[in-house]
Amino acid sequence: MSYDRNFNNTLAIWTAFGGKGELVLPIPTLNWQRKYYSDFGYSQYGSERQINVYDNGNVQIAVYYAKTPYMSYYNKTTGQWTVVDVSWWAHGEPEILYAGGGVFIAKITGFANIIASFDGITWHNAGYCVGAQNAMTTGAYDMDKGSGIVSWWYNQTPIYYSFDSLTERTEWPLASGGGVPIFRYLTTHKGQFVGVVGGDRSIAAASSSSPGLWNTTITEDANDSRYMFIRSVNGKLFVMRWRYVNNTYHVNLCVLNDSATQLTETNLSHVGDLADNRIANPQNIIWMEAWGKFALFNESMLYVSDDGLTWEGVEQPGFTTTTYDTFGGAIYVPGDGFYVKASGFVYYAPY
């Protein structure tokens, strides 16, 4: 089914699926406004304006992508975004590699150190990667097993791992043996690390107890399928799949089974440009505990789902981006509201 934004209303979607299942109402129409780096307590550094938001399941942070020794976290006592001193970020731009399970794993752009925090306030030099080359691209951490990995973009074995404390600067050894992939995206899911392999044509998984032993779970196919933005959200494993057919991108939001061996398409799809904010991006999925449902944000829309497969949506006036700009992450701060990252600002809606 091709995409028509006029089709995306709750009644139309419900009717298109035969009126089966429980119609999820009410989905709120929210009052969206823009927030900039200054709204999170930052002063401008050079010409940089980019602000990103992350939630590790316990705390929320707003990261200003600039070489400035501060970090902003949401103070639940005051209900305010609060800037704290973090000397690590004076060395370069901070970039969050993984947020979840009560931990943030980050890098300083251009360095081989792994920086970690549990509360967004105190940040630890958690380790370093000897001999690493090029760019650290992504990472994941399993709090239950105390196991972490980071992937580097180069042509040798690229995975470094650790079972040591995140509060101490220890060497993260290079995973030995052949067949360890380069990863573009990684997540942690039910005792496994799961990732999109460099080249975007396959998916691989490893037990978080054995981060050097990887199995390809979704192989390259004859349709030249590509994958992006894999994420585990409240026990569901989401990934975006796209195919280039007849000079057009065909994009689907998909759900993987727990072993990441089988993939099921959801009812959210898009046909057109790949750089289009109407695409359902797993980065923009959150679990709303108060609703008992998944929520997903994209261009002018808020969708909800009970099972991650069938989504119903309501249009959100004023929640829009410019052409070729896409949302890159969504969080919910209980008692405050929703935050969705755009380019140079963050959309906010009180709720």
Short mmCIF file of C-alpha atoms in Angstrom, two decimals:
data_model
loop_
_atom_site.label_atom_id
_atom_site.label_comp_id
_atom_site.label_asym_id
_atom_site.label_seq_id
_atom_site.Cartn_x
_atom_site.Cartn_y
_atom_site.Cartn_z
CA MET A 1 0.00 0.00 0.00
CA SER A 2 1.49 3.34 -0.99
CA TYR A 3 1.73 6.18 1.46
CA ASP A 4 -0.82 9.00 1.44
CA ARG A 5 -0.63 11.34 4.43
CA ASN A 6 -4.35 12.11 4.06
CA PHE A 7 -4.98 8.43 4.76
CA ASN A 8 -3.22 8.59 8.12
CA ASN A 9 -5.99 9.15 10.57
CA THR A 10 -7.21 6.77 13.23
CA LEU A 11 -10.55 5.90 11.63
CA ALA A 12 -9.07 5.36 8.15
CA ILE A 13 -6.31 3.05 9.38
CA TRP A 14 -8.73 1.07 11.56
CA THR A 15 -11.17 0.73 8.64
CA ALA A 16 -8.41 -0.33 6.23
CA PHE A 17 -7.63 -3.28 8.50
CA GLY A 18 -11.22 -4.42 8.49
CA GLY A 19 -12.17 -2.70 11.71
CA LYS A 20 -10.53 -5.54 13.62
CA GLY A 21 -9.00 -5.19 17.04
CA GLU A 22 -9.40 -2.50 19.62
CA LEU A 23 -9.39 1.06 18.31
CA VAL A 24 -6.81 2.93 20.38
CA LEU A 25 -8.48 6.13 21.53
CA PRO A 26 -7.91 8.78 22.50
CA ILE A 27 -4.53 9.57 20.97
CA PRO A 28 -3.76 13.11 22.12
CA THR A 29 -3.30 16.06 19.83
CA LEU A 30 -0.39 17.84 21.46
CA ASN A 31 0.73 21.45 21.58
CA TRP A 32 4.18 21.41 19.96
CA GLN A 33 6.83 24.10 20.42
CA ARG A 34 10.51 24.40 19.62
CA LYS A 35 13.29 24.38 22.20
CA TYR A 36 16.90 25.33 21.51
CA TYR A 37 20.23 24.74 23.26
CA SER A 38 19.62 27.76 25.50
CA ASP A 39 16.39 26.17 26.81
CA PHE A 40 18.51 23.35 28.20
CA GLY A 41 20.96 25.68 29.95
CA TYR A 42 23.70 25.86 27.32
CA SER A 43 25.43 28.94 25.96
CA GLN A 44 26.24 28.91 22.26
CA TYR A 45 29.67 27.65 21.29
CA GLY A 46 30.79 28.91 17.88
CA SER A 47 28.09 28.36 15.29
CA GLU A 48 26.92 25.00 16.70
CA ARG A 49 23.19 24.67 17.36
CA GLN A 50 22.55 20.92 17.40
CA ILE A 51 20.86 19.55 20.52
CA ASN A 52 19.96 15.87 21.03
CA VAL A 53 17.90 14.15 23.72
CA TYR A 54 18.37 10.70 25.31
CA ASP A 55 16.70 8.56 27.98
CA ASN A 56 18.44 5.61 29.66
CA GLY A 57 15.22 4.42 31.28
CA ASN A 58 15.85 6.28 34.52
CA VAL A 59 17.13 9.74 33.61
CA GLN A 60 17.03 12.06 30.62
CA ILE A 61 19.80 14.23 29.16
CA ALA A 62 20.06 16.89 26.46
CA VAL A 63 23.41 16.83 24.67
CA TYR A 64 24.76 19.94 22.97
CA TYR A 65 27.03 18.84 20.16
CA ALA A 66 29.92 21.19 20.90
CA LYS A 67 33.26 21.21 22.68
CA THR A 68 32.01 22.67 25.94
CA PRO A 69 32.51 21.20 29.46
CA TYR A 70 28.84 20.87 30.40
CA MET A 71 26.02 18.39 30.31
CA SER A 72 22.31 19.06 30.81
CA TYR A 73 20.06 16.61 32.66
CA TYR A 74 16.41 16.79 33.64
CA ASN A 75 16.22 17.54 37.37
CA LYS A 76 13.11 15.75 38.62
CA THR A 77 13.12 17.66 41.89
CA THR A 78 13.02 21.12 40.32
CA GLY A 79 11.36 20.13 37.05
CA GLN A 80 14.08 22.00 35.18
CA TRP A 81 16.84 21.12 32.74
CA THR A 82 20.05 21.69 34.68
CA VAL A 83 23.60 22.10 33.40
CA VAL A 84 26.43 20.41 35.32
CA ASP A 85 30.20 20.48 34.83
CA VAL A 86 31.60 17.53 32.87
CA SER A 87 35.26 18.11 32.12
CA TRP A 88 35.41 15.31 29.54
CA TRP A 89 33.42 17.29 27.00
CA ALA A 90 36.03 20.08 27.00
CA HIS A 91 38.17 17.72 24.88
CA GLY A 92 35.70 17.40 22.02
CA GLU A 93 32.10 16.99 20.94
CA PRO A 94 30.13 14.43 22.98
CA GLU A 95 28.19 11.74 21.17
CA ILE A 96 25.95 9.20 22.90
CA LEU A 97 26.50 5.70 21.52
CA TYR A 98 23.93 3.89 23.66
CA ALA A 99 21.18 4.86 26.09
CA GLY A 100 19.21 2.20 27.94
CA GLY A 101 19.08 -0.13 30.92
CA GLY A 102 20.03 2.70 33.26
CA VAL A 103 23.29 3.67 31.55
CA PHE A 104 24.66 6.06 28.94
CA ILE A 105 27.68 5.04 26.86
CA ALA A 106 29.35 7.92 25.04
CA LYS A 107 32.42 8.91 23.08
CA ILE A 108 34.36 12.11 22.60
CA THR A 109 34.60 12.62 18.85
CA GLY A 110 38.11 11.86 17.68
CA PHE A 111 39.20 9.97 20.80
CA ALA A 112 39.43 6.28 21.73
CA ASN A 113 37.93 6.62 25.21
CA ILE A 114 34.55 5.30 26.35
CA ILE A 115 32.70 7.64 28.71
CA ALA A 116 29.81 6.35 30.86
CA SER A 117 27.18 7.70 33.22
CA PHE A 118 24.27 6.30 35.18
CA ASP A 119 22.65 9.57 36.25
CA GLY A 120 23.67 12.03 33.52
CA ILE A 121 25.51 14.09 36.15
CA THR A 122 28.64 12.11 37.00
CA TRP A 123 30.54 10.82 33.95
CA HIS A 124 33.32 8.25 34.16
CA ASN A 125 36.21 7.47 31.85
CA ALA A 126 35.11 3.85 31.53
CA GLY A 127 37.81 2.55 29.24
CA TYR A 128 39.94 2.91 26.13
CA CYS A 129 40.60 0.98 22.92
CA VAL A 130 44.25 0.39 22.04
CA GLY A 131 45.09 0.50 18.34
CA ALA A 132 41.60 1.55 17.26
CA GLN A 133 41.40 3.40 13.95
CA ASN A 134 39.01 5.77 12.20
CA ALA A 135 35.69 6.43 13.98
CA MET A 136 33.88 4.75 16.87
CA THR A 137 30.46 4.27 15.30
CA THR A 138 28.13 2.63 17.80
CA GLY A 139 27.92 0.70 21.05
CA ALA A 140 25.68 -1.25 23.41
CA TYR A 141 25.65 -2.34 27.04
CA ASP A 142 23.92 -5.11 28.99
CA MET A 143 23.52 -3.99 32.60
CA ASP A 144 22.39 -7.45 33.74
CA LYS A 145 25.66 -9.03 32.63
CA GLY A 146 27.93 -6.01 33.05
CA SER A 147 28.98 -6.38 29.43
CA GLY A 148 29.64 -3.65 26.90
CA ILE A 149 30.83 -3.36 23.31
CA VAL A 150 31.81 -0.59 20.90
CA SER A 151 32.34 -0.91 17.16
CA TRP A 152 34.94 0.95 15.08
CA TRP A 153 34.73 1.69 11.38
CA TYR A 154 37.79 0.10 9.76
CA ASN A 155 38.87 -3.03 7.92
CA GLN A 156 40.23 -5.05 10.83
CA THR A 157 38.33 -6.81 13.63
CA PRO A 158 36.33 -3.85 14.91
CA ILE A 159 34.62 -4.90 18.17
CA TYR A 160 36.07 -3.94 21.55
CA TYR A 161 34.38 -5.27 24.68
CA SER A 162 34.46 -5.06 28.46
CA PHE A 163 33.21 -6.88 31.55
CA ASP A 164 34.92 -4.37 33.87
CA SER A 165 33.40 -1.58 35.92
CA LEU A 166 32.22 1.45 33.98
CA THR A 167 33.60 3.66 36.73
CA GLU A 168 37.24 2.73 36.07
CA ARG A 169 39.48 3.46 33.10
CA THR A 170 40.35 -0.06 31.94
CA GLU A 171 41.46 -1.34 28.56
CA TRP A 172 38.64 -2.73 26.44
CA PRO A 173 40.26 -5.64 24.56
CA LEU A 174 39.77 -6.30 20.88
CA ALA A 175 37.53 -9.28 20.16
CA SER A 176 39.78 -12.01 18.80
CA GLY A 177 39.10 -14.42 15.98
CA GLY A 178 37.63 -13.93 12.55
CA GLY A 179 34.10 -13.18 11.49
CA VAL A 180 33.48 -10.27 13.85
CA PRO A 181 31.49 -7.73 11.83
CA ILE A 182 31.71 -3.98 11.56
CA PHE A 183 28.45 -2.44 12.78
CA ARG A 184 26.52 0.64 11.80
CA TYR A 185 23.88 0.24 14.54
CA LEU A 186 23.76 -1.82 17.74
CA THR A 187 21.26 -2.49 20.49
CA THR A 188 20.85 -4.74 23.54
CA HIS A 189 17.95 -7.18 23.53
CA LYS A 190 17.17 -9.91 26.07
CA GLY A 191 20.72 -11.04 26.78
CA GLN A 192 22.01 -10.38 23.28
CA PHE A 193 23.78 -7.69 21.33
CA VAL A 194 22.05 -7.27 17.95
CA GLY A 195 23.26 -5.04 15.16
CA VAL A 196 23.05 -3.94 11.56
CA VAL A 197 26.29 -4.98 9.89
CA GLY A 198 28.30 -2.42 7.92
CA GLY A 199 26.94 -2.25 4.40
CA ASP A 200 23.43 -2.41 5.86
CA ARG A 201 22.54 -5.72 4.11
CA SER A 202 22.50 -8.11 7.08
CA ILE A 203 21.83 -8.40 10.81
CA ALA A 204 24.00 -10.26 13.32
CA ALA A 205 23.69 -11.17 16.99
CA ALA A 206 25.90 -12.35 19.85
CA SER A 207 25.24 -13.32 23.43
CA SER A 208 26.24 -10.43 25.67
CA SER A 209 28.20 -13.06 27.64
CA SER A 210 30.31 -13.81 24.52
CA PRO A 211 30.68 -10.57 22.53
CA GLY A 212 33.35 -12.07 20.25
CA LEU A 213 31.12 -14.82 18.84
CA TRP A 214 28.67 -13.46 16.26
CA ASN A 215 26.07 -15.20 14.11
CA THR A 216 24.41 -13.71 11.04
CA THR A 217 20.70 -13.95 11.77
CA ILE A 218 19.29 -12.10 8.74
CA THR A 219 21.39 -12.65 5.61
CA GLU A 220 21.67 -10.63 2.44
CA ASP A 221 18.74 -11.34 0.14
CA ALA A 222 17.99 -11.24 -3.58
CA ASN A 223 15.91 -8.06 -3.13
CA ASP A 224 18.99 -6.16 -1.86
CA SER A 225 17.22 -5.27 1.39
CA ARG A 226 18.99 -2.70 3.59
CA TYR A 227 18.50 -2.10 7.32
CA MET A 228 18.85 0.93 9.60
CA PHE A 229 18.21 2.13 13.16
CA ILE A 230 17.80 -1.16 15.01
CA ARG A 231 16.45 -0.65 18.55
CA SER A 232 15.03 -2.70 21.40
CA VAL A 233 12.10 -0.92 23.07
CA ASN A 234 10.24 -2.55 25.98
CA GLY A 235 10.97 -6.07 24.82
CA LYS A 236 10.31 -5.47 21.12
CA LEU A 237 13.10 -5.40 18.54
CA PHE A 238 12.44 -2.82 15.82
CA VAL A 239 14.37 -2.16 12.61
CA MET A 240 13.80 -0.06 9.50
CA ARG A 241 14.12 -1.94 6.18
CA TRP A 242 14.33 -0.35 2.76
CA ARG A 243 14.59 -1.54 -0.83
CA TYR A 244 15.36 0.44 -3.96
CA VAL A 245 12.92 -0.65 -6.67
CA ASN A 246 12.38 1.09 -10.02
CA ASN A 247 14.29 4.19 -8.87
CA THR A 248 12.12 4.51 -5.75
CA TYR A 249 12.71 3.70 -2.10
CA HIS A 250 10.25 1.29 -0.44
CA VAL A 251 10.59 1.56 3.35
CA ASN A 252 8.96 -0.52 6.09
CA LEU A 253 9.03 -0.43 9.85
CA CYS A 254 9.62 -4.05 10.91
CA VAL A 255 9.68 -6.13 14.10
CA LEU A 256 12.26 -8.87 14.63
CA ASN A 257 11.67 -11.90 16.81
CA ASP A 258 13.75 -12.23 19.97
CA SER A 259 16.48 -14.27 18.25
CA ALA A 260 16.59 -11.69 15.41
CA THR A 261 16.09 -14.48 12.86
CA GLN A 262 12.63 -13.58 11.55
CA LEU A 263 11.31 -10.22 10.43
CA THR A 264 7.67 -9.07 10.27
CA GLU A 265 6.47 -5.95 8.49
CA THR A 266 4.24 -3.54 10.40
CA ASN A 267 1.45 -1.54 8.78
CA LEU A 268 3.69 1.55 8.55
CA SER A 269 5.38 1.90 5.17
CA HIS A 270 6.56 4.62 2.84
CA VAL A 271 7.26 4.84 -0.89
CA GLY A 272 9.37 7.76 -2.07
CA ASP A 273 12.51 9.53 -0.97
CA LEU A 274 14.60 7.85 1.73
CA ALA A 275 15.30 11.22 3.41
CA ASP A 276 11.64 11.76 4.26
CA ASN A 277 10.29 12.39 7.74
CA ARG A 278 7.11 10.45 6.98
CA ILE A 279 9.16 7.24 7.33
CA ALA A 280 8.60 5.36 10.58
CA ASN A 281 12.03 5.50 12.22
CA PRO A 282 12.74 3.20 15.21
CA GLN A 283 14.77 6.01 16.80
CA ASN A 284 11.46 7.78 17.37
CA ILE A 285 9.69 4.93 19.17
CA ILE A 286 9.19 5.05 22.93
CA TRP A 287 7.25 2.98 25.41
CA MET A 288 4.55 4.95 27.21
CA GLU A 289 4.12 3.24 30.58
CA ALA A 290 1.05 5.32 31.44
CA TRP A 291 -0.69 4.22 28.24
CA GLY A 292 0.64 0.67 28.15
CA LYS A 293 1.45 1.29 24.49
CA PHE A 294 4.27 2.10 22.11
CA ALA A 295 4.34 5.63 20.69
CA LEU A 296 6.03 6.70 17.46
CA PHE A 297 6.59 10.21 16.10
CA ASN A 298 7.08 11.30 12.51
CA GLU A 299 6.07 14.13 10.23
CA SER A 300 2.93 15.73 11.69
CA MET A 301 1.89 12.44 13.28
CA LEU A 302 1.76 10.55 16.56
CA TYR A 303 1.13 6.81 16.22
CA VAL A 304 0.42 4.30 18.99
CA SER A 305 0.45 0.51 19.08
CA ASP A 306 -0.32 -2.27 21.53
CA ASP A 307 1.99 -4.84 19.95
CA GLY A 308 4.44 -2.85 17.79
CA LEU A 309 2.93 -4.31 14.62
CA THR A 310 -0.36 -2.47 14.07
CA TRP A 311 -0.18 1.30 14.50
CA GLU A 312 -2.91 3.94 14.59
CA GLY A 313 -2.23 7.64 14.32
CA VAL A 314 -3.53 11.14 14.87
CA GLU A 315 -2.24 14.21 13.05
CA GLN A 316 -0.18 16.68 15.09
CA PRO A 317 -0.53 20.25 13.76
CA GLY A 318 2.69 22.27 13.83
CA PHE A 319 4.88 19.20 14.31
CA THR A 320 6.79 19.40 11.05
CA THR A 321 10.28 19.77 9.60
CA THR A 322 11.80 21.20 6.45
CA THR A 323 12.38 19.10 3.35
CA TYR A 324 14.98 16.32 3.85
CA ASP A 325 15.12 16.95 7.59
CA THR A 326 14.22 13.97 9.77
CA PHE A 327 13.54 13.44 13.46
CA GLY A 328 16.42 11.64 15.17
CA GLY A 329 15.27 10.52 18.59
CA ALA A 330 12.29 10.85 20.94
CA ILE A 331 11.97 10.69 24.74
CA TYR A 332 9.25 11.21 27.32
CA VAL A 333 9.90 12.89 30.66
CA PRO A 334 7.15 11.76 33.07
CA GLY A 335 5.16 14.69 34.37
CA ASP A 336 6.76 17.05 31.86
CA GLY A 337 6.28 16.04 28.24
CA PHE A 338 7.62 14.72 24.96
CA TYR A 339 10.89 15.76 23.32
CA VAL A 340 11.77 14.92 19.70
CA LYS A 341 15.10 15.83 18.14
CA ALA A 342 15.14 17.81 14.88
CA SER A 343 17.98 19.73 13.21
CA GLY A 344 19.17 22.59 15.41
CA PHE A 345 16.27 22.31 17.85
CA VAL A 346 14.09 19.90 19.79
CA TYR A 347 10.31 19.73 19.53
CA TYR A 348 8.59 19.76 22.92
CA ALA A 349 4.99 19.05 23.85
CA PRO A 350 3.84 19.22 27.47
CA TYR A 351 1.92 16.18 28.65
#
